[in-house]
CSV table of C-alpha atoms and ligand atoms in Angstrom, one decimal:
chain,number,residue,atom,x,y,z
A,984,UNK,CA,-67.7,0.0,-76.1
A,985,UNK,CA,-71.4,-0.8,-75.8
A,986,UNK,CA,-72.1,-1.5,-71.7
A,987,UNK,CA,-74.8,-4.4,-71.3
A,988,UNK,CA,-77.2,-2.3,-70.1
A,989,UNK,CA,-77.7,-2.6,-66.2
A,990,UNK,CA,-74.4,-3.8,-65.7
A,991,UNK,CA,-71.7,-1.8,-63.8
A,992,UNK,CA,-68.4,-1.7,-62.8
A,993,UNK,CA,-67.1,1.3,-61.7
A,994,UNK,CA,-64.3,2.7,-59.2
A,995,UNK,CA,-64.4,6.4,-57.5
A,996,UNK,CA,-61.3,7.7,-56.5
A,997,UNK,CA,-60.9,9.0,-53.3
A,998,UNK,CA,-59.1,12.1,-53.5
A,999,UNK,CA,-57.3,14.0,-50.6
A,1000,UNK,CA,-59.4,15.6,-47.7
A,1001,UNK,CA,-59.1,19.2,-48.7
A,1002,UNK,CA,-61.1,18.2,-52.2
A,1003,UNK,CA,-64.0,17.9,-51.0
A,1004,UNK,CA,-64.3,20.8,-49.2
A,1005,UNK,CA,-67.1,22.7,-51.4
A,1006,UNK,CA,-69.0,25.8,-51.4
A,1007,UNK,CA,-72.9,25.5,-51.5
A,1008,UNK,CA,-73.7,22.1,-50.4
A,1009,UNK,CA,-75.8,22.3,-48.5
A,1010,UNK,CA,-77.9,19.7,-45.4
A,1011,UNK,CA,-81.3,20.3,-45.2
A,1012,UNK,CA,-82.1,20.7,-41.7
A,1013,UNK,CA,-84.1,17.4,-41.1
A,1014,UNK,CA,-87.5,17.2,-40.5
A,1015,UNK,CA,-89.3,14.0,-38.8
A,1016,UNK,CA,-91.9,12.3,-40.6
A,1017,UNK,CA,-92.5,9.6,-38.8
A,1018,UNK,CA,-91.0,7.5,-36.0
A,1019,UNK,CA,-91.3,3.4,-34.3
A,1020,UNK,CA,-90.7,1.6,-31.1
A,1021,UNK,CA,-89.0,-1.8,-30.5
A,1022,UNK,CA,-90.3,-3.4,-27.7
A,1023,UNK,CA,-88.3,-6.0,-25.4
A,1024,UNK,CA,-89.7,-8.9,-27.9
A,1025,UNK,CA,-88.4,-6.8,-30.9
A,1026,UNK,CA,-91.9,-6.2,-32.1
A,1027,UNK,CA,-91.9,-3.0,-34.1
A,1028,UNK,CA,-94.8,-0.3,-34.1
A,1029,UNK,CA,-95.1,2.5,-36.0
A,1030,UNK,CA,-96.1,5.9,-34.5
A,1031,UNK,CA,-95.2,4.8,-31.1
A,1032,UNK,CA,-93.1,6.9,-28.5
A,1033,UNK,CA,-93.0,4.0,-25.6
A,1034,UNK,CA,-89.6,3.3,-26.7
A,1035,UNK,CA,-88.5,7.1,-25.9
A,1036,UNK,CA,-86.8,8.0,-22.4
A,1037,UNK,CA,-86.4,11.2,-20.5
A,1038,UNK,CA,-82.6,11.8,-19.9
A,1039,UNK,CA,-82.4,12.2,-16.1
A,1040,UNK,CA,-78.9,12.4,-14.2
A,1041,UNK,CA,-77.8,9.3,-13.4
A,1042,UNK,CA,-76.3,8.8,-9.8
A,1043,UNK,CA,-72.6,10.0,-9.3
A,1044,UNK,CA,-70.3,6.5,-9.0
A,1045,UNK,CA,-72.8,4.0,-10.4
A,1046,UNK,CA,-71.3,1.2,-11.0
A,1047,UNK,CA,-71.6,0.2,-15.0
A,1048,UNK,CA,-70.8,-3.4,-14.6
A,1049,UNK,CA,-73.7,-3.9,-12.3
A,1050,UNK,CA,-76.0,-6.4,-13.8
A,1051,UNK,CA,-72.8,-8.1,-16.1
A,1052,UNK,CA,-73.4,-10.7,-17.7
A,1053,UNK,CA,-76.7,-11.9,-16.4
A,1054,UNK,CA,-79.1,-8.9,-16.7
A,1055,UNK,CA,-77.3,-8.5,-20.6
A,1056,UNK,CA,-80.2,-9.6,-22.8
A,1057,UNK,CA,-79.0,-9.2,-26.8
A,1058,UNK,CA,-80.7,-8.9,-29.3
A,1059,UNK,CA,-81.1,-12.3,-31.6
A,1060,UNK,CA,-79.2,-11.9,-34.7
A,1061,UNK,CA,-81.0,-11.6,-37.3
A,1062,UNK,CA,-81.1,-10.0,-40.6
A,1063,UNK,CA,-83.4,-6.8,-40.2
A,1064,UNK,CA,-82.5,-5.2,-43.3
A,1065,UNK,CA,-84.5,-1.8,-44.1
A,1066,UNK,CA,-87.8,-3.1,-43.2
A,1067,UNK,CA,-88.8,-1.0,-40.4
A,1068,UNK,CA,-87.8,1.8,-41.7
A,1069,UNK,CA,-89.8,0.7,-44.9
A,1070,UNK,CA,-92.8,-0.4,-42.9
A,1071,UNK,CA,-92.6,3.5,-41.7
A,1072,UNK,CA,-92.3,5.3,-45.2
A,1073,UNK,CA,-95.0,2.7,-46.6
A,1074,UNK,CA,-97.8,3.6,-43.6
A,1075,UNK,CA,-96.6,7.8,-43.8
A,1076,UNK,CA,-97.2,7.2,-47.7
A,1077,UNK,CA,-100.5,5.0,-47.3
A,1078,UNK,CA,-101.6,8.3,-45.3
A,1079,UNK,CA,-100.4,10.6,-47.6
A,1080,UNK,CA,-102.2,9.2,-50.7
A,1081,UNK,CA,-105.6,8.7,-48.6
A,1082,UNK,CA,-105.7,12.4,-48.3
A,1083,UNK,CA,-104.7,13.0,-52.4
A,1084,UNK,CA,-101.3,14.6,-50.9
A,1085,UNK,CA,-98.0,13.3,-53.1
A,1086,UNK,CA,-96.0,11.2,-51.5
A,1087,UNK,CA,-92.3,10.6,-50.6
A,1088,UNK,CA,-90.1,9.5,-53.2
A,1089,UNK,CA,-86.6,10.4,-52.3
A,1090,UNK,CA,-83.5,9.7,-54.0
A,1091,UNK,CA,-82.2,7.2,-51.2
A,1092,UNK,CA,-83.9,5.5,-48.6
A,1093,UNK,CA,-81.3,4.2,-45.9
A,1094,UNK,CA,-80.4,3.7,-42.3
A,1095,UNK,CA,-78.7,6.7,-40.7
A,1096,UNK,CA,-75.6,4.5,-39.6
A,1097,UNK,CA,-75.0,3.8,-43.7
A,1098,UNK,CA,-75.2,7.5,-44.5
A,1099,UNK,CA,-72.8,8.4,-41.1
A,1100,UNK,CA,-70.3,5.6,-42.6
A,1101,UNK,CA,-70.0,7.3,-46.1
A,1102,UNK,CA,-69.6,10.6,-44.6
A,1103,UNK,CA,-66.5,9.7,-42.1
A,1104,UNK,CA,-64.8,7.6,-45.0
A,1105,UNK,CA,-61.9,10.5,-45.3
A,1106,UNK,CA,-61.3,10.1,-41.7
A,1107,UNK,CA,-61.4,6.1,-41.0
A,1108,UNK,CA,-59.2,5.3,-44.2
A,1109,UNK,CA,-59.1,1.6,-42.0
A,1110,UNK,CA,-62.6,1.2,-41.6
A,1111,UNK,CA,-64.0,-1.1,-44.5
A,1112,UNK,CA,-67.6,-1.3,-45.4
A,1113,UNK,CA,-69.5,-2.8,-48.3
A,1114,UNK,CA,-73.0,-1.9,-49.3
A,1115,UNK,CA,-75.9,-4.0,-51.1
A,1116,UNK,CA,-77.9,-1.4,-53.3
A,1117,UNK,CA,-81.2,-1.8,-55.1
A,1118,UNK,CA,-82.3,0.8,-57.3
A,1119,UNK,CA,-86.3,0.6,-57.8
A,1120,UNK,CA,-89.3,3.0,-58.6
A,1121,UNK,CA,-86.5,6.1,-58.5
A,1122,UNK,CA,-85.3,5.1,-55.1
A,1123,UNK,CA,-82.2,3.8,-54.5
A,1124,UNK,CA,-82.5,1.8,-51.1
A,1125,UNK,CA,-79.0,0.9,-49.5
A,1126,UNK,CA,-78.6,-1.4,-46.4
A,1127,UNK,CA,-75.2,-2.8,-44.9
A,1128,UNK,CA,-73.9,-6.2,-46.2
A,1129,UNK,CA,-74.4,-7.8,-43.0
A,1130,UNK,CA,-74.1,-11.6,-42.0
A,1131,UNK,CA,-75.3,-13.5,-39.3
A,1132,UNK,CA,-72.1,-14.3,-38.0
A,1133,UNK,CA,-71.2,-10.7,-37.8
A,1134,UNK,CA,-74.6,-9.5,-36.1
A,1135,UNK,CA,-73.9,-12.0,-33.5
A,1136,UNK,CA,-70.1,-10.9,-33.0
A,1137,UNK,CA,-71.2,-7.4,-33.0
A,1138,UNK,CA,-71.1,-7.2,-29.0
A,1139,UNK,CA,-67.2,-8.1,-29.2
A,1140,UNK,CA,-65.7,-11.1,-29.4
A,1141,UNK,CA,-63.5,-11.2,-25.5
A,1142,UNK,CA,-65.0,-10.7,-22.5
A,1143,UNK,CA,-63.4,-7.5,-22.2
A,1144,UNK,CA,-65.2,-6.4,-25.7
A,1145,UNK,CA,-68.8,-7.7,-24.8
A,1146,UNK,CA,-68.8,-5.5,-20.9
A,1147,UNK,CA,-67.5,-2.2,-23.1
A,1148,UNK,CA,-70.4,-2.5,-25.4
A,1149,UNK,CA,-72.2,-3.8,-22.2
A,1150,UNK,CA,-71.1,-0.5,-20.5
A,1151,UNK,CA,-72.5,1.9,-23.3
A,1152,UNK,CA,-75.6,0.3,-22.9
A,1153,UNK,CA,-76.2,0.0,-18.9
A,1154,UNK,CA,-75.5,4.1,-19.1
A,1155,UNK,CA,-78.4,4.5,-21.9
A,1156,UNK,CA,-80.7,2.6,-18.7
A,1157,UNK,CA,-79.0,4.7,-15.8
A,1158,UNK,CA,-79.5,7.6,-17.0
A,1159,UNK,CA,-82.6,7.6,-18.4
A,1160,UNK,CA,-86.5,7.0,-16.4
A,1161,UNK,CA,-89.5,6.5,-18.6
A,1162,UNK,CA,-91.6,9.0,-17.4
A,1163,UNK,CA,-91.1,13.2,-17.3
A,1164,UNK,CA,-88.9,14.3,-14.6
A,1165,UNK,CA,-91.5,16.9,-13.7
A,1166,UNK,CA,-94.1,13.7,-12.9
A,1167,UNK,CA,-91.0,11.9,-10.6
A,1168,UNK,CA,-92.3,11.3,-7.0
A,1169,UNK,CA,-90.0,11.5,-3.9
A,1170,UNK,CA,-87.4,8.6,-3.9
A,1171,UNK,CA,-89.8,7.0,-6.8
A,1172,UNK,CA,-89.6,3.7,-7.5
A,1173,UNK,CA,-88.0,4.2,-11.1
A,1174,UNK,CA,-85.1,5.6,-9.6
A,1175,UNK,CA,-84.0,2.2,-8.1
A,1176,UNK,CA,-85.6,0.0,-10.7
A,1177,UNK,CA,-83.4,1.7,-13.4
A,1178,UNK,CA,-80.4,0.9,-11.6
A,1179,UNK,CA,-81.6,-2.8,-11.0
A,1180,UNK,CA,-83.8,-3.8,-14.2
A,1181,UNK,CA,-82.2,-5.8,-17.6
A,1182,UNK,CA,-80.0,-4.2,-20.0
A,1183,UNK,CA,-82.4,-5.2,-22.8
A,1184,UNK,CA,-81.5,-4.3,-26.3
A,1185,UNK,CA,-84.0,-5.4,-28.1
A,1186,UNK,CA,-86.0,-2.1,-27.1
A,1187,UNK,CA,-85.1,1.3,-29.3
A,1188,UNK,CA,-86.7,4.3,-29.9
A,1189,UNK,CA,-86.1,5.3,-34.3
A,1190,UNK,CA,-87.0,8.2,-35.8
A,1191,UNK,CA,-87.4,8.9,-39.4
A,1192,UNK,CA,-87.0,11.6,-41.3
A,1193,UNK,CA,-86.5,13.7,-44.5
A,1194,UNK,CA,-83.9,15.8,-45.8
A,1195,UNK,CA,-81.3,16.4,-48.8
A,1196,UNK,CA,-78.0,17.5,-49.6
A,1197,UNK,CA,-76.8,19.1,-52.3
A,1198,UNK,CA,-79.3,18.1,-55.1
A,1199,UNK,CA,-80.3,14.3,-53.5
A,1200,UNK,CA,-83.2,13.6,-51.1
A,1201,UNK,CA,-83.2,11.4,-48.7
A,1202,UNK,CA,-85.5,9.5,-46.0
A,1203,UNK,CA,-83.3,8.4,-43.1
A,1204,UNK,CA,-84.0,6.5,-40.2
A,1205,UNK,CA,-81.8,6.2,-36.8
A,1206,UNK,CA,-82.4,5.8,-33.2
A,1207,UNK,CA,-82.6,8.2,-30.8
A,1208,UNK,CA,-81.9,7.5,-27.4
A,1209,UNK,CA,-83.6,10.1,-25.1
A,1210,UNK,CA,-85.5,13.5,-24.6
A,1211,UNK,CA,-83.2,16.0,-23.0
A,1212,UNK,CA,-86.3,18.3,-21.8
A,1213,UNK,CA,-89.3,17.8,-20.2
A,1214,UNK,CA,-91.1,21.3,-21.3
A,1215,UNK,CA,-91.8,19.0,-24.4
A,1216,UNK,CA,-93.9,21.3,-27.3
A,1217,UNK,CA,-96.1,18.8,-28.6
A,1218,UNK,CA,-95.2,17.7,-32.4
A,1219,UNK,CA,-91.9,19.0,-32.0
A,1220,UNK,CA,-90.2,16.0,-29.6
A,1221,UNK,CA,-87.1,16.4,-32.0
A,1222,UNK,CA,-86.3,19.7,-30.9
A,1223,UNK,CA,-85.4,18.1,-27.5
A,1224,UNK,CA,-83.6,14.8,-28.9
A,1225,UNK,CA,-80.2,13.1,-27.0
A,1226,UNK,CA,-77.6,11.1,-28.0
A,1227,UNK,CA,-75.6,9.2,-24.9
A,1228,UNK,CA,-72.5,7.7,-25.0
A,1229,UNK,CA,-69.9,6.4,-22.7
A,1230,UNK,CA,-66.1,7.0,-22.7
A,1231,UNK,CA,-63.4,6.7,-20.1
A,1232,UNK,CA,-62.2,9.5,-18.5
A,1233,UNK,CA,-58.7,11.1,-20.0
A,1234,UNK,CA,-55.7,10.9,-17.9
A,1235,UNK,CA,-53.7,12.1,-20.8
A,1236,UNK,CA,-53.4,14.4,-23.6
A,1237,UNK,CA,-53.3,12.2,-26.3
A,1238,UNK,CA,-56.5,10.8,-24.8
A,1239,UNK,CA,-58.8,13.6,-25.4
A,1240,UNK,CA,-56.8,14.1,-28.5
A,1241,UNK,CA,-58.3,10.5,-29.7
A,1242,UNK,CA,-61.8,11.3,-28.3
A,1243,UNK,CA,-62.2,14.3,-30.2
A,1244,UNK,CA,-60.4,12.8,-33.5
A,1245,UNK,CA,-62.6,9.7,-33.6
A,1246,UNK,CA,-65.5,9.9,-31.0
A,1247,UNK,CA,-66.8,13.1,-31.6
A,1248,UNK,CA,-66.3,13.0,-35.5
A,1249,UNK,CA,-68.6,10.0,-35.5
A,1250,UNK,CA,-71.2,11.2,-32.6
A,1251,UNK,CA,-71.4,14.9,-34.4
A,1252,UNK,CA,-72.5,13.0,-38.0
A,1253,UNK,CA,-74.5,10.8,-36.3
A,1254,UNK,CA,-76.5,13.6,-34.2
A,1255,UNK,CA,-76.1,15.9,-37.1
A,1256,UNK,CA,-77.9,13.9,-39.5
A,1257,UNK,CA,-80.7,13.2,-37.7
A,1258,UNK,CA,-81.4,16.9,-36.5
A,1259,UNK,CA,-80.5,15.6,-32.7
A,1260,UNK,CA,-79.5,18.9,-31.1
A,1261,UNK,CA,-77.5,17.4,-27.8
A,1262,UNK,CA,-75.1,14.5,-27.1
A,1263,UNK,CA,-74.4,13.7,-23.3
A,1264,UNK,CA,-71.5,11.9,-22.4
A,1265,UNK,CA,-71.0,9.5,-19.7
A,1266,UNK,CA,-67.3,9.7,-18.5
A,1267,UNK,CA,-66.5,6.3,-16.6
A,1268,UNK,CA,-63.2,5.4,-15.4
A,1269,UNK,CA,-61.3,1.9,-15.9
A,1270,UNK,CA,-63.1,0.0,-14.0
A,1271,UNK,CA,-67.1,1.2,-15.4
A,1272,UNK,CA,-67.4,3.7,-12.9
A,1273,UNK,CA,-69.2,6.7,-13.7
A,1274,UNK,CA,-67.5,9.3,-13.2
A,1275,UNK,CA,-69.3,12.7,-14.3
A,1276,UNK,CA,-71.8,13.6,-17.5
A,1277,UNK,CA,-70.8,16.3,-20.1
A,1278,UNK,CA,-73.3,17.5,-22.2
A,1279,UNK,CA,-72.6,19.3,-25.5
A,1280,UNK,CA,-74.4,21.2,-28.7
A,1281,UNK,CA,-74.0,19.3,-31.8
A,1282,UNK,CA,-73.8,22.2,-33.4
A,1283,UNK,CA,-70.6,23.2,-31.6
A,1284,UNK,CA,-69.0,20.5,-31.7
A,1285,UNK,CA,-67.0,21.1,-35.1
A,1286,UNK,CA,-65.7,24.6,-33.6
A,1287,UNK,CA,-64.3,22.8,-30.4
A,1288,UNK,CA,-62.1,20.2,-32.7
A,1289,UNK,CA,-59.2,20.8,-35.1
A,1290,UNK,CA,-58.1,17.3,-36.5
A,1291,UNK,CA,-61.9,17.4,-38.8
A,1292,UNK,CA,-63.9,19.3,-41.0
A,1293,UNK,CA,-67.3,19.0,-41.2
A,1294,UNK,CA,-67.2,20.3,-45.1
A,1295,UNK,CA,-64.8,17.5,-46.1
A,1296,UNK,CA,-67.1,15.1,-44.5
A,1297,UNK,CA,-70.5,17.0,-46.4
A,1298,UNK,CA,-68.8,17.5,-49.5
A,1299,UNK,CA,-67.6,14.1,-49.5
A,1300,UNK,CA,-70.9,12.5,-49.2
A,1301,UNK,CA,-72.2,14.8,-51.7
A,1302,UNK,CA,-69.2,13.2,-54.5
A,1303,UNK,CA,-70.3,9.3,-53.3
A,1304,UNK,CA,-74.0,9.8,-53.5
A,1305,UNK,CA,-73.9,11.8,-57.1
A,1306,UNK,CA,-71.3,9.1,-58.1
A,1307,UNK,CA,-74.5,6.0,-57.0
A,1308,UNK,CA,-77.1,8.0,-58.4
A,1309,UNK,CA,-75.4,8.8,-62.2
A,1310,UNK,CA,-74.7,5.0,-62.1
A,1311,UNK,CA,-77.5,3.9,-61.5
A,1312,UNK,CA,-79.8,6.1,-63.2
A,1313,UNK,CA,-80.7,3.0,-65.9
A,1314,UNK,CA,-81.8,0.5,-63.3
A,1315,UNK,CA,-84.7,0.1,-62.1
A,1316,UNK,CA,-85.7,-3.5,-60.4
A,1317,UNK,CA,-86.2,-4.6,-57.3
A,1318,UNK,CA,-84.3,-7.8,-57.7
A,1319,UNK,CA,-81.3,-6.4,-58.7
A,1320,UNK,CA,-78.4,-5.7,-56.1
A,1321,UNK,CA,-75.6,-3.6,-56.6
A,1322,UNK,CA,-72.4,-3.6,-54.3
A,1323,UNK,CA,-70.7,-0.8,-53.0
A,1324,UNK,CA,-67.8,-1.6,-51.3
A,1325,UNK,CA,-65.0,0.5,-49.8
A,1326,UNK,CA,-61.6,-2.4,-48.3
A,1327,UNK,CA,-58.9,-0.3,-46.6
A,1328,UNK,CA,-56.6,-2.1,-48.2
A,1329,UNK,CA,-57.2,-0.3,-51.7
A,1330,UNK,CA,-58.3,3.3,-49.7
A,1331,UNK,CA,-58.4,5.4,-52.7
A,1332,UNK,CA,-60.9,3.4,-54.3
A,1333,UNK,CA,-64.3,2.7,-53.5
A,1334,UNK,CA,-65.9,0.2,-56.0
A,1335,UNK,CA,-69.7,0.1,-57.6
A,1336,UNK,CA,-70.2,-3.4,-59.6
A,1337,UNK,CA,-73.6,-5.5,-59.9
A,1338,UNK,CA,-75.9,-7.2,-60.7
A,1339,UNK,CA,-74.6,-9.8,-58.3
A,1340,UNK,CA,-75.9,-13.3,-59.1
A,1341,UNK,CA,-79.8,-13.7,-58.7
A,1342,UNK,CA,-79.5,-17.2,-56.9
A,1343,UNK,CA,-77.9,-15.2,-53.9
A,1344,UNK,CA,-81.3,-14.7,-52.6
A,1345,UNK,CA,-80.1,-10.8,-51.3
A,1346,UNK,CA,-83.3,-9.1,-52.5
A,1347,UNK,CA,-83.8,-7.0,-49.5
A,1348,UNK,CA,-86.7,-4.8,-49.9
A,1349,UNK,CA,-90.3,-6.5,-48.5
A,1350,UNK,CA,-92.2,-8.3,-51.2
A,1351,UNK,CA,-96.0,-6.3,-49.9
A,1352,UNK,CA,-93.9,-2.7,-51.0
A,1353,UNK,CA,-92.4,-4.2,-54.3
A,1354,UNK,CA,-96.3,-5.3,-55.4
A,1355,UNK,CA,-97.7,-2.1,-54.1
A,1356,UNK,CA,-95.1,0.5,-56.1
A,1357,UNK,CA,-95.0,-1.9,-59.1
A,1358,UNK,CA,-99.0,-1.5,-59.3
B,1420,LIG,P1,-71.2,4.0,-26.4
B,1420,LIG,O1,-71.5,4.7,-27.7
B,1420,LIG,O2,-71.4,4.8,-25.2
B,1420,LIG,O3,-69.9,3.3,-26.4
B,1420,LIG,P2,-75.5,4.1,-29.5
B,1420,LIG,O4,-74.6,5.1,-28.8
B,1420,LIG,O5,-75.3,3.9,-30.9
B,1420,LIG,O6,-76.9,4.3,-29.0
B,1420,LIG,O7,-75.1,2.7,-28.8
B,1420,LIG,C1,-75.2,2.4,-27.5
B,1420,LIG,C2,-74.1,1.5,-27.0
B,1420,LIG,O8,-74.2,0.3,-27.6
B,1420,LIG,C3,-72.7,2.0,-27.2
B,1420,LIG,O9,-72.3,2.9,-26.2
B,1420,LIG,C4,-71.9,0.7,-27.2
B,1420,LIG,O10,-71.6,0.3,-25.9
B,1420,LIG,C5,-72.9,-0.3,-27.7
B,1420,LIG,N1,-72.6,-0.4,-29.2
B,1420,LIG,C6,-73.3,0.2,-30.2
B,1420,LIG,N2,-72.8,-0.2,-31.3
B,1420,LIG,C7,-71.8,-1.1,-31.1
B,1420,LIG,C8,-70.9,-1.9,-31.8
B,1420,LIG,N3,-70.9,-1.8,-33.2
B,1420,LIG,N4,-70.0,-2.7,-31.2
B,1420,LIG,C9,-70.0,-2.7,-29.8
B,1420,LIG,N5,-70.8,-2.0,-29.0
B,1420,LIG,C10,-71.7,-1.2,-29.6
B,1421,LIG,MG1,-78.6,4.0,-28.2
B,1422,LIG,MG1,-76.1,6.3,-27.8
């Protein structure tokens, strides 16, 4: 049967775990290209560090409820699609064509978080998620079907919900300072402030970066929360990246059983994507006190767990992103959106079907990159 060009139905079965478990595929250890701060406004610059801390041991007992609510400023929801990110790639590819060097056309362009979702789909069979995807000038661009209603519920919708997430947060200011430890003075003033000063989080430090697996390249961008060294080699800040979370100390078994099934599988794809070589956790009991800090290697994380595989998760992604790519091969338009969408309650089925409707308005990618790639 002829297929109207462009349009696409299609389903991918999700087979069992030990599937995808292949030989060969392989992650390019990723290298930064670039990288942008947030400040407390929101306002985005490109090439700017300010938004990167110093990891620097947080005081023993600090109290993570400190500041809650009134020193909690969110973000405003808003629809941020991939534009910094783009912003980023445009300015490194501005540079790159001044100097007659080619520039960066990968097979995808995403957020980090959209790549760590794919990857973990074998292992959170209740998780749904559901894609837009444009495919333009050999790029296929995928951001998260997000809605405002959702950004604004993304703090949790109890009490209880909003001073967890709250929690995660106040231990990213706590244990952080702004300056190297080496340049700290005697009982300096940062020390208290940290303790004291807004949860804000409107400010983030992103980087972005290049890499492929198996035969797709890809330019991802994710936030990084601190430097875990101060004997920093210039040009190399990556090398010294930290991921922090929060989670409360086990009093059972089946506790660190559940921390290593769910926590660490994410953290580890998260940290592993972006070439971040160290997650520090912040253990806190009940009642958001902190109790002690753990610090592990991403790299051995997989070896310390039993209920994942890293190759099912690899060889997995590999499978979804050949199965986008062959389907899309055709299209090529920057007002076109696809949908990818993966609902738990058909989990052996993820589902590819577009062109959505034009009058939905979801044309995601900035109008001043469209023009300047269709030129
Ligand atoms: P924890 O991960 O320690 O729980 P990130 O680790 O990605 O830098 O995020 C920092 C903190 O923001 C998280 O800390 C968590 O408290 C909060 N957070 C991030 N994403 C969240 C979400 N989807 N829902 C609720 N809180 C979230
Ligand atoms: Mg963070
Ligand atoms: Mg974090």
């Amino acid at each position: 049967m002829k297929r109207n060009l462009n349009s696409i139905k299609e389903t991918f079965t999700i087979n069992q775990q030990q599937h995808y478990v292949k030989k060969n595929i392989n992650y390019q250890f990723p290298l930064e290209i670039s990288h942008f701060s947030y400040d407390e406004n929101r306002v985005v610059s490109v090439n700017d560090r300010s938004g990167l801390k110093y990891f620097y041991e947080p005081e023993k007992n600090s109290d993570l409820n400190s500041g809650f609510p009134d020193l909690f400023i969110k973000r405003e929801p808003k629809l941020e699609h991939l534009d910094s990110l783009i912003k980023c790639l445009f300015e490194v590819n501005t540079n790159l064509k001044k100097v007659n060097k080619s520039v960066y056309a990968p097979n995808f362009c995403t957020w980090r978080g959209i790549i760590r979702s794919l990857m973990v789909t074998p292992y959170f069979p209740k998780d749904s998620w559901e894609l837009n995807i444009i495919s333009f000038d050999n790029t296929i661009f995928m951001e998260e079907n997000e809605t405002l209603e959702r950004k604004a519920a993304s703090y949790g919708e109890t009490e209880k919900e909003v001073k967890m997430s709250y929690y995660g947060y106040k231990f990213e200011n706590i244990a952080t300072i702004s300056k190297p430890p080496s340049d700290l003075k005697k009982n300096d003033q940062e020390l208290t402030d940290r303790n004291s000063e807004a949860v804000n989080t409107n400010v983030q430090y992103c980087s972005v970066w290049k890499s492929s697996l198996g035969t797709n390249s890809m330019i991802l961008g994710g936030e990084v929360d601190c430097l875990y060294s101060e004997n920093l080699v210039e040009h190399n800040h990556q090398k010294h990246y930290a991921e922090l979370k929060t989670n409360k100390v086990f009093q059972h078994s089946w506790q660190r059983k559940s921390f290593e099934r769910y926590k660490l599988l994410k953290v580890w794809a998260q940290s592993y994507l972006a070439g971040v070589p160290t997650v520090i956790i912040g253990f806190r009991s009940d009642e958001g006190i902190l109790k002690f800090v753990k610090t592990y290697k991403t790299v051995e994380i997989p070896s310390m767990v039993n209920s994942w595989n890293p190759h099912v998760c690899l060889g997995f992604l590999d499978s979804i992103l050949n199965f986008i790519k062959t389907n899309l091969e055709d299209v090529n338009d920057a007002t076109q959106i696809y949908k990818l969408k993966y609902d738990s309650l058909q989990p052996h089925a993820i589902k590819l079907e577009g062109p959505i409707a034009a009058e939905n308005n979801l044309c995601f990618l900035p109008q001043y990159f469209v023009n300047e790639v269709s030129q």
